[in-house]
Amino acid sequence: MGKFKATAIVAVGLMLSGVLAACGSDDSSDSSDSGASGFNAVEKGVVNPSDKKGGTIRYASSDDWDSPDMGDTYYAFSQNFGRLYGRALTTFKVGTGLESQEIVPDLAEALGTPSDGGKTWTYKIRKGVKFDDGTEVTSKDVKYAVERSNFSAELQLGPKYFKQYLVDNNPPYQGPYKDKSEEGLKSIETPDDQTIVFHLNQAFSEFDYLVSMQTQPVPRAKDKGLEYQKSIVSTGPYKIDSYERGKAMKLSRNPHWDKATDPLRTALPDNIEVALKQNADDLDQKLLAGALDMDIAGTGVQGAAQPKVLSNAQYKANADNVTAGYLRYMAVNGKVKPLDNVHCRRAVAYATDKVAAQTGFGGPVAGGEVATTILPPSVTGYQKADRYPVGPDQHGDMAKAKEELAACGQPNGFSTKISARSDRPKEVAAAQAIQQGLAKAGIKTEIVQVPAGDYFNKYAGTPKWVHDNGVGLMLMAWAADWPSGFGFLQQIVDGRAIKPSGGTNLQETDLPEVNQLLDEAAQDTNAETRNARYTKVDQLVMEDAGIVPLIYAKLLLYRPANVTNVTLSNGYGGMYDYLNLGVE
């Protein structure tokens, strides 16, 4: 979109609203035995159901993975797609509506068996699951995967839940690249090849959700650290034949995958191709033309394509305008001057033009509803609130912003930088809109654009880069790791989640009361009191002004007519579920 002016951004939003009104808010067909069809059909059932095997399904991305290594990734699309070549102990169910938030056993025979008051969890691995080299998967391969992803200095891009909640060795375990002993971490036991036992330092009522990440088995002998992403060993129905960073990934059938061990996957296509570093607007045009089957990032069509999709009956019938389970927000880093003063952070919160940001993301139709809390309405613990009202028109409260600027000793404003992902035009447009709104309060900003694939491991998620470059504001989108307040909040507001790189607590919130509330919630089996703690965490972080909520996200997704078995995955933030897609 280039240097998009505020008036142009507003014009696009108005055009989208008018187009949707002209076309009708919902012209979808009724679902039937042959599946759901039409606009928004994915919210009613499976679109284009089929059991036809064969063909090649073609994905594309505007950038690259942070890493396709399931032990070193944190993008939702990566976790969604990675299930095609990696099987974790559990995963999200393929289904419609709330079904897709249900956690089910995958590599494990059943969900975990808790004991010791919820501090010990035991899983049995299915027999007969093999790597793509024909060797059988054992519990030791799962244990090793957790050790490398959570305790090594090399792999920093994924979450560190296991490191935080497993009982640690004494002295502290340093990971398998430094500790060469076969025993490894004592708090994970493997009494036989099918059994794995996790010993936690506290009760954890949602542990079945946690093990859906980073438990895809890795054979110790095949691990190459950061280079493993180039030679990943598959346990799913597809193996990776080639991966050229920034160019492409190609997958074909894993000859050692046995459907008898896998009740979840149908493995319909013969081959899977992913083109990387594609221009986002060109990618949309290829989708509409049928030259591409799926945008792997799952963030919806860009602003340029949105009016075209909504105004053309044929295109609209293949589109879904869904409420996503994530928040678009702006992290305000309290370690970057003058934002180390809470009043300067609050000035930013009051001065943010949320309507302009909303329009940059696609307006109320394809962008979402203006947000005022950290927890979205779909996540447990949400309670309606608005700590920093931005005026009746939601374009910013400049009087309150200037009061806060005076309180922080910057009555004439200050300068800082905003980071946004260069290959995501909607995010860049929102940054430009926010920039113009903040300027009205005297807060001058420079936009720093960096690629999505490195956003966390080199830029916004790396505190040294943030501090060295004076980047006080960072645009972010976040979905729950699993559908609870804990699964949404812990990795973005717990001070123990701050990492030297690959971090997602971008604003570097480290409030002892927040950390304690999250620990208490993890142990609490009473839904009412547990959710009350999540609400309190939301309030405390808002009071600290480390996060400016922007949009409760909506997406305008597009599915070409030849793609089969299309469902929505609420477990992965509201994108299409990639596990069982096929092509005709």
CSV table of C-alpha atoms in Angstrom, one decimal, residues 96-477:
chain,number,residue,atom,x,y,z
A,96,THR,CA,-16.8,-27.0,13.3
A,97,GLY,CA,-17.5,-24.3,15.8
A,98,LEU,CA,-16.5,-25.0,19.4
A,99,GLU,CA,-15.5,-28.6,18.4
A,100,SER,CA,-12.3,-27.2,16.9
A,101,GLN,CA,-11.2,-25.9,20.4
A,102,GLU,CA,-11.4,-29.4,21.9
A,103,ILE,CA,-8.1,-31.0,22.7
A,104,VAL,CA,-7.8,-34.7,21.7
A,105,PRO,CA,-5.0,-37.3,21.8
A,106,ASP,CA,-2.8,-37.6,18.8
A,107,LEU,CA,0.6,-39.3,19.3
A,108,ALA,CA,-0.8,-40.3,22.7
A,109,GLU,CA,-3.4,-43.1,23.0
A,110,ALA,CA,-5.5,-41.0,25.3
A,111,LEU,CA,-5.4,-37.7,27.2
A,112,GLY,CA,-3.1,-37.5,30.2
A,113,THR,CA,-3.6,-39.2,33.5
A,114,PRO,CA,-3.0,-36.8,36.4
A,115,SER,CA,-1.9,-37.8,39.8
A,116,ASP,CA,-0.2,-36.2,42.8
A,117,GLY,CA,-3.0,-33.6,42.9
A,118,GLY,CA,-2.3,-32.6,39.3
A,119,LYS,CA,1.5,-32.3,39.6
A,120,THR,CA,2.2,-35.5,37.7
A,121,TRP,CA,0.9,-36.3,34.2
A,122,THR,CA,1.3,-39.7,32.4
A,123,TYR,CA,0.8,-40.4,28.7
A,124,LYS,CA,1.0,-43.6,26.7
A,125,ILE,CA,2.3,-43.3,23.2
A,126,ARG,CA,0.6,-45.2,20.4
A,127,LYS,CA,2.5,-48.3,19.2
A,128,GLY,CA,3.6,-48.5,15.6
A,129,VAL,CA,4.2,-44.8,14.9
A,130,LYS,CA,7.3,-44.5,12.8
A,131,PHE,CA,9.6,-41.7,11.6
A,132,ASP,CA,10.0,-41.3,7.9
A,133,ASP,CA,13.2,-43.4,8.0
A,134,GLY,CA,11.2,-46.4,9.3
A,135,THR,CA,12.4,-46.4,12.9
A,136,GLU,CA,9.7,-46.5,15.6
A,137,VAL,CA,8.9,-43.5,17.8
A,138,THR,CA,9.5,-44.0,21.5
A,139,SER,CA,8.9,-42.0,24.6
A,140,LYS,CA,12.5,-41.0,24.7
A,141,ASP,CA,12.1,-39.2,21.4
A,142,VAL,CA,9.3,-37.1,22.9
A,143,LYS,CA,11.3,-36.4,26.1
A,144,TYR,CA,14.3,-35.3,23.9
A,145,ALA,CA,12.0,-32.9,21.9
A,146,VAL,CA,11.0,-31.2,25.1
A,147,GLU,CA,14.5,-30.9,26.4
A,148,ARG,CA,15.9,-29.3,23.2
A,149,SER,CA,13.0,-26.9,22.7
A,150,ASN,CA,12.9,-25.6,26.3
A,151,PHE,CA,16.3,-25.9,27.8
A,152,SER,CA,18.8,-25.2,25.0
A,153,ALA,CA,20.2,-21.7,24.4
A,154,GLU,CA,20.0,-22.3,20.6
A,155,LEU,CA,16.2,-22.7,20.3
A,156,GLN,CA,14.5,-19.6,21.5
A,157,LEU,CA,11.5,-19.0,19.2
A,158,GLY,CA,8.9,-21.1,20.9
A,159,PRO,CA,7.3,-20.9,24.3
A,160,LYS,CA,9.1,-22.1,27.5
A,161,TYR,CA,6.1,-23.5,29.4
A,162,PHE,CA,7.9,-26.8,30.2
A,163,LYS,CA,11.0,-25.0,31.5
A,164,GLN,CA,8.8,-22.9,33.8
A,165,TYR,CA,6.6,-25.7,35.1
A,166,LEU,CA,8.7,-28.9,35.2
A,167,VAL,CA,10.6,-29.7,38.4
A,168,ASP,CA,14.2,-28.8,37.5
A,169,ASN,CA,17.3,-30.8,38.2
A,170,ASN,CA,19.7,-29.6,40.8
A,171,PRO,CA,22.0,-28.0,39.5
A,172,PRO,CA,19.8,-26.6,36.7
A,173,TYR,CA,19.6,-28.6,33.5
A,174,GLN,CA,21.4,-27.0,30.6
A,175,GLY,CA,19.7,-28.8,27.7
A,176,PRO,CA,20.9,-31.7,25.6
A,177,TYR,CA,23.5,-29.8,23.6
A,178,LYS,CA,25.5,-29.1,26.8
A,179,ASP,CA,24.4,-32.1,28.9
A,180,LYS,CA,25.3,-35.2,26.9
A,181,SER,CA,24.0,-37.7,29.5
A,182,GLU,CA,21.4,-40.1,28.4
A,183,GLU,CA,19.3,-39.5,31.5
A,184,GLY,CA,18.8,-35.8,30.7
A,185,LEU,CA,16.1,-34.0,32.6
A,186,LYS,CA,15.0,-36.0,35.6
A,187,SER,CA,11.6,-34.5,35.8
A,188,ILE,CA,10.6,-36.3,32.6
A,189,GLU,CA,10.6,-40.1,33.1
A,190,THR,CA,10.4,-42.8,30.3
A,191,PRO,CA,10.0,-46.1,32.2
A,192,ASP,CA,9.3,-47.9,28.9
A,193,ASP,CA,9.2,-47.1,25.2
A,194,GLN,CA,5.4,-46.2,25.3
A,195,THR,CA,5.2,-44.3,28.6
A,196,ILE,CA,6.2,-40.7,29.4
A,197,VAL,CA,5.7,-39.1,32.8
A,198,PHE,CA,6.0,-35.3,33.5
A,199,HIS,CA,6.7,-34.1,37.1
A,200,LEU,CA,5.6,-30.5,37.6
A,201,ASN,CA,6.5,-28.0,40.3
A,202,GLN,CA,2.8,-27.2,40.8
A,203,ALA,CA,-0.6,-28.5,39.8
A,204,PHE,CA,-1.5,-27.6,36.2
A,205,SER,CA,-5.1,-28.3,35.4
A,206,GLU,CA,-4.7,-27.5,31.6
A,207,PHE,CA,-1.6,-29.6,31.0
A,208,ASP,CA,-3.3,-31.6,28.2
A,209,TYR,CA,-3.4,-28.3,26.2
A,210,LEU,CA,0.3,-27.6,26.9
A,211,VAL,CA,1.5,-30.9,25.5
A,212,SER,CA,0.0,-30.1,22.1
A,213,MET,CA,3.1,-28.0,21.6
A,214,GLN,CA,6.8,-29.1,21.4
A,215,THR,CA,6.1,-32.8,22.0
A,216,GLN,CA,6.5,-33.8,18.3
A,217,PRO,CA,9.2,-36.4,18.7
A,218,VAL,CA,12.8,-35.7,17.6
A,219,PRO,CA,15.4,-38.5,17.4
A,220,ARG,CA,18.5,-37.5,19.2
A,221,ALA,CA,20.8,-38.9,16.5
A,222,LYS,CA,19.2,-36.8,13.8
A,223,ASP,CA,19.1,-33.4,15.7
A,224,LYS,CA,21.3,-30.7,14.3
A,225,GLY,CA,20.2,-27.8,16.5
A,226,LEU,CA,19.2,-24.7,14.5
A,227,GLU,CA,20.0,-26.6,11.3
A,228,TYR,CA,17.4,-29.3,12.1
A,229,GLN,CA,14.8,-27.1,10.3
A,230,LYS,CA,16.5,-28.2,7.1
A,231,SER,CA,16.3,-31.9,7.8
A,232,ILE,CA,13.2,-32.4,10.0
A,233,VAL,CA,12.3,-36.1,10.5
A,234,SER,CA,8.6,-36.6,10.0
A,235,THR,CA,6.0,-38.6,12.1
A,236,GLY,CA,3.0,-37.3,10.1
A,237,PRO,CA,1.6,-38.4,6.7
A,238,TYR,CA,4.0,-36.1,4.9
A,239,LYS,CA,7.8,-35.8,4.9
A,240,ILE,CA,9.7,-32.7,3.9
A,241,ASP,CA,11.6,-33.3,0.7
A,242,SER,CA,13.2,-29.8,0.5
A,243,TYR,CA,13.1,-26.5,2.3
A,244,GLU,CA,14.9,-23.5,0.9
A,245,ARG,CA,14.5,-20.6,3.3
A,246,GLY,CA,12.8,-17.6,1.6
A,247,LYS,CA,12.0,-19.7,-1.5
A,248,ALA,CA,9.9,-22.8,-1.1
A,249,MET,CA,9.1,-26.0,0.8
A,250,LYS,CA,8.0,-29.3,-0.8
A,251,LEU,CA,6.5,-32.3,0.9
A,252,SER,CA,5.4,-35.7,-0.3
A,253,ARG,CA,3.9,-38.8,1.3
A,254,ASN,CA,5.7,-40.4,4.3
A,255,PRO,CA,5.9,-44.0,3.2
A,256,HIS,CA,6.1,-45.1,6.9
A,257,TRP,CA,3.0,-43.3,8.0
A,258,ASP,CA,0.3,-45.9,9.0
A,259,LYS,CA,-3.3,-44.7,9.0
A,260,ALA,CA,-4.1,-47.4,11.6
A,261,THR,CA,-2.0,-45.4,14.2
A,262,ASP,CA,-3.6,-42.1,13.2
A,263,PRO,CA,-7.4,-41.5,13.7
A,264,LEU,CA,-7.2,-37.8,12.9
A,265,ARG,CA,-5.5,-37.4,9.5
A,266,THR,CA,-6.9,-38.3,6.0
A,267,ALA,CA,-3.8,-37.4,4.0
A,268,LEU,CA,-5.6,-36.8,0.7
A,269,PRO,CA,-3.1,-34.8,-1.5
A,270,ASP,CA,-0.1,-36.6,-2.9
A,271,ASN,CA,2.1,-33.6,-2.6
A,272,ILE,CA,2.2,-30.2,-0.8
A,273,GLU,CA,4.0,-27.1,-2.1
A,274,VAL,CA,4.6,-23.9,-0.2
A,275,ALA,CA,5.9,-20.8,-2.1
A,276,LEU,CA,7.6,-18.3,0.2
A,277,LYS,CA,8.3,-14.5,0.1
A,278,GLN,CA,5.3,-13.8,-2.2
A,279,ASN,CA,4.0,-10.3,-2.5
A,280,ALA,CA,0.8,-10.2,-0.3
A,281,ASP,CA,-1.4,-8.5,-2.9
A,282,ASP,CA,-0.1,-10.8,-5.7
A,283,LEU,CA,-0.8,-13.8,-3.5
A,284,ASP,CA,-4.5,-12.7,-3.2
A,285,GLN,CA,-4.8,-12.4,-6.9
A,286,LYS,CA,-3.5,-15.9,-7.4
A,287,LEU,CA,-6.0,-17.2,-4.9
A,288,LEU,CA,-8.8,-15.5,-6.8
A,289,ALA,CA,-7.5,-16.8,-10.1
A,290,GLY,CA,-7.2,-20.4,-8.9
A,291,ALA,CA,-3.5,-20.4,-9.3
A,292,LEU,CA,-3.0,-21.0,-5.6
A,293,ASP,CA,-5.0,-23.0,-3.0
A,294,MET,CA,-4.3,-21.5,0.4
A,295,ASP,CA,-2.6,-18.5,2.0
A,296,ILE,CA,-0.7,-20.3,4.8
A,297,ALA,CA,-0.4,-17.3,7.1
A,298,GLY,CA,-4.2,-17.3,7.6
A,299,THR,CA,-4.5,-13.6,8.1
A,300,GLY,CA,-7.1,-13.0,5.5
A,301,VAL,CA,-7.0,-11.1,2.1
A,302,GLN,CA,-5.4,-7.7,2.0
A,303,GLY,CA,-7.1,-4.4,1.7
A,304,ALA,CA,-6.7,-4.2,-2.0
A,305,ALA,CA,-8.6,-7.5,-2.6
A,306,GLN,CA,-11.3,-7.1,0.0
A,307,PRO,CA,-13.7,-5.0,-2.0
A,308,LYS,CA,-13.3,-7.3,-5.0
A,309,VAL,CA,-14.1,-10.4,-3.0
A,310,LEU,CA,-17.2,-8.8,-1.4
A,311,SER,CA,-18.6,-7.2,-4.5
A,312,ASN,CA,-18.3,-10.3,-6.8
A,313,ALA,CA,-20.9,-13.0,-6.2
A,314,GLN,CA,-18.6,-15.8,-7.3
A,315,TYR,CA,-15.7,-14.7,-5.1
A,316,LYS,CA,-17.9,-13.9,-2.2
A,317,ALA,CA,-19.4,-17.5,-2.3
A,318,ASN,CA,-15.9,-18.8,-1.6
A,319,ALA,CA,-15.2,-16.4,1.3
A,320,ASP,CA,-15.7,-16.4,5.0
A,321,ASN,CA,-15.9,-13.3,7.2
A,322,VAL,CA,-15.1,-14.8,10.5
A,323,THR,CA,-14.5,-13.6,14.0
A,324,ALA,CA,-11.0,-14.6,14.9
A,325,GLY,CA,-10.0,-15.6,18.4
A,326,TYR,CA,-7.2,-13.1,18.7
A,327,LEU,CA,-6.4,-9.5,19.6
A,328,ARG,CA,-4.5,-7.0,17.5
A,329,TYR,CA,-2.7,-4.7,19.8
A,330,MET,CA,0.2,-2.3,20.3
A,331,ALA,CA,2.9,-3.3,22.8
A,332,VAL,CA,4.3,-0.3,24.7
A,333,ASN,CA,7.8,-1.1,25.9
A,334,GLY,CA,8.4,0.2,29.4
A,335,LYS,CA,12.2,-0.2,29.1
A,336,VAL,CA,12.5,2.4,26.3
A,337,LYS,CA,12.7,6.0,27.4
A,338,PRO,CA,10.5,8.0,28.0
A,339,LEU,CA,8.0,5.1,28.0
A,340,ASP,CA,9.7,3.9,31.2
A,341,ASN,CA,7.3,6.4,32.8
A,342,VAL,CA,3.8,5.0,33.2
A,343,HIS,CA,2.3,8.4,32.4
A,344,CYS,CA,4.0,8.5,29.0
A,345,ARG,CA,2.6,5.0,28.3
A,346,ARG,CA,-0.9,6.2,29.3
A,347,ALA,CA,-0.5,9.2,27.0
A,348,VAL,CA,0.0,6.8,24.1
A,349,ALA,CA,-3.1,4.8,25.2
A,350,TYR,CA,-5.3,7.9,25.2
A,351,ALA,CA,-3.9,9.4,21.9
A,352,THR,CA,-4.3,6.2,19.8
A,353,ASP,CA,-6.8,6.6,17.0
A,354,LYS,CA,-8.4,3.2,17.2
A,355,VAL,CA,-10.9,3.8,14.4
A,356,ALA,CA,-8.0,4.7,12.0
A,357,ALA,CA,-6.2,1.5,13.1
A,358,GLN,CA,-9.4,-0.5,12.6
A,359,THR,CA,-9.7,0.9,9.1
A,360,GLY,CA,-6.1,0.1,8.3
A,361,PHE,CA,-6.8,-3.5,9.2
A,362,GLY,CA,-9.9,-3.6,6.9
A,363,GLY,CA,-12.6,-1.7,8.8
A,364,PRO,CA,-15.3,-3.3,11.0
A,365,VAL,CA,-16.1,-5.9,8.3
A,366,ALA,CA,-12.8,-7.4,7.6
A,367,GLY,CA,-10.8,-5.9,10.4
A,368,GLY,CA,-12.8,-6.3,13.5
A,369,GLU,CA,-14.4,-4.5,16.4
A,370,VAL,CA,-12.5,-1.8,18.3
A,371,ALA,CA,-10.9,-3.4,21.4
A,372,THR,CA,-10.7,-2.0,25.0
A,373,THR,CA,-9.4,-5.1,26.9
A,374,ILE,CA,-6.5,-7.5,26.5
A,375,LEU,CA,-8.7,-10.6,26.7
A,376,PRO,CA,-11.0,-10.9,23.7
A,377,PRO,CA,-14.7,-11.7,24.4
A,378,SER,CA,-14.2,-15.3,23.2
A,379,VAL,CA,-11.6,-16.1,25.9
A,380,THR,CA,-12.5,-17.1,29.5
A,381,GLY,CA,-12.0,-14.2,32.0
A,382,TYR,CA,-13.1,-11.5,29.6
A,383,GLN,CA,-15.0,-8.7,31.3
A,384,LYS,CA,-16.1,-5.6,29.5
A,385,ALA,CA,-14.0,-2.6,30.5
A,386,ASP,CA,-12.4,0.5,29.0
A,387,ARG,CA,-9.5,1.9,31.1
A,388,TYR,CA,-8.4,4.5,28.5
A,389,PRO,CA,-11.5,5.8,26.7
A,390,VAL,CA,-10.4,7.4,23.4
A,391,GLY,CA,-13.3,9.8,23.0
A,392,PRO,CA,-16.9,9.3,21.8
A,393,ASP,CA,-15.7,8.9,18.2
A,394,GLN,CA,-12.8,6.6,19.3
A,395,HIS,CA,-10.3,8.8,17.4
A,396,GLY,CA,-8.3,9.6,20.5
A,397,ASP,CA,-8.7,11.8,23.6
A,398,MET,CA,-6.1,14.4,23.1
A,399,ALA,CA,-6.9,16.3,26.3
A,400,LYS,CA,-6.3,13.3,28.4
A,401,ALA,CA,-3.2,12.4,26.4
A,402,LYS,CA,-1.7,15.9,27.1
A,403,GLU,CA,-2.6,15.6,30.8
A,404,GLU,CA,-0.5,12.4,30.9
A,405,LEU,CA,2.3,14.0,28.9
A,406,ALA,CA,2.5,16.7,31.4
A,407,ALA,CA,2.5,14.2,34.3
A,408,CYS,CA,5.4,12.3,32.7
A,409,GLY,CA,7.5,15.5,32.2
A,410,GLN,CA,7.0,15.6,28.4
A,411,PRO,CA,4.4,18.4,28.0
A,412,ASN,CA,5.4,19.0,24.3
A,413,GLY,CA,5.4,15.3,23.5
A,414,PHE,CA,8.3,13.0,22.6
A,415,SER,CA,9.6,10.8,19.8
A,416,THR,CA,9.7,7.0,19.5
A,417,LYS,CA,9.5,4.3,16.9
A,418,ILE,CA,6.8,1.8,15.8
A,419,SER,CA,7.6,-1.6,14.4
A,420,ALA,CA,5.4,-3.4,11.9
A,421,ARG,CA,5.8,-6.4,9.6
A,422,SER,CA,6.8,-5.2,6.2
A,423,ASP,CA,5.1,-8.1,4.3
A,424,ARG,CA,1.7,-7.5,6.0
A,425,PRO,CA,0.1,-4.5,4.3
A,426,LYS,CA,-2.8,-4.2,6.7
A,427,GLU,CA,-0.4,-4.0,9.6
A,428,VAL,CA,1.7,-1.4,7.9
A,429,ALA,CA,-1.5,0.6,7.1
A,430,ALA,CA,-2.6,0.4,10.7
A,431,ALA,CA,0.9,1.7,11.9
A,432,GLN,CA,0.6,4.6,9.5
A,433,ALA,CA,-2.9,5.4,10.9
A,434,ILE,CA,-1.6,5.2,14.5
A,435,GLN,CA,1.3,7.4,13.6
A,436,GLN,CA,-0.9,10.2,12.4
A,437,GLY,CA,-3.2,10.0,15.4
A,438,LEU,CA,-0.3,10.1,17.9
A,439,ALA,CA,1.2,13.1,16.1
A,440,LYS,CA,-1.9,15.2,17.2
A,441,ALA,CA,-0.8,14.8,20.8
A,442,GLY,CA,2.8,15.7,19.9
A,443,ILE,CA,4.0,12.1,20.0
A,444,LYS,CA,6.2,11.8,16.9
A,445,THR,CA,6.9,8.3,15.6
A,446,GLU,CA,9.0,6.6,12.9
A,447,ILE,CA,7.8,3.3,11.5
A,448,VAL,CA,10.3,0.5,11.3
A,449,GLN,CA,9.3,-2.2,8.9
A,450,VAL,CA,10.8,-5.7,9.3
A,451,PRO,CA,9.9,-9.1,7.8
A,452,ALA,CA,7.4,-11.3,9.6
A,453,GLY,CA,9.7,-14.4,9.5
A,454,ASP,CA,12.2,-12.6,11.7
A,455,TYR,CA,9.9,-10.3,13.7
A,456,PHE,CA,10.4,-12.2,17.0
A,457,ASN,CA,13.8,-13.8,16.7
A,458,LYS,CA,15.7,-10.7,15.4
A,459,TYR,CA,13.5,-7.6,16.0
A,460,ALA,CA,10.4,-7.0,18.2
A,461,GLY,CA,10.9,-10.2,20.2
A,462,THR,CA,14.6,-9.4,21.0
A,463,PRO,CA,14.9,-6.8,23.8
A,464,LYS,CA,18.4,-5.8,22.9
A,465,TRP,CA,17.3,-4.8,19.4
A,466,VAL,CA,14.3,-3.0,20.8
A,467,HIS,CA,16.3,-1.0,23.4
A,468,ASP,CA,19.3,-0.3,21.1
A,469,ASN,CA,17.0,1.1,18.4
A,470,GLY,CA,14.6,2.9,20.6
A,471,VAL,CA,11.5,1.1,19.4
A,472,GLY,CA,8.9,1.9,22.0
A,473,LEU,CA,5.8,0.7,20.2
A,474,MET,CA,5.3,-2.7,18.4
A,475,LEU,CA,2.3,-3.9,16.6
A,476,MET,CA,1.3,-7.4,17.5
A,477,ALA,CA,-1.5,-10.0,17.0
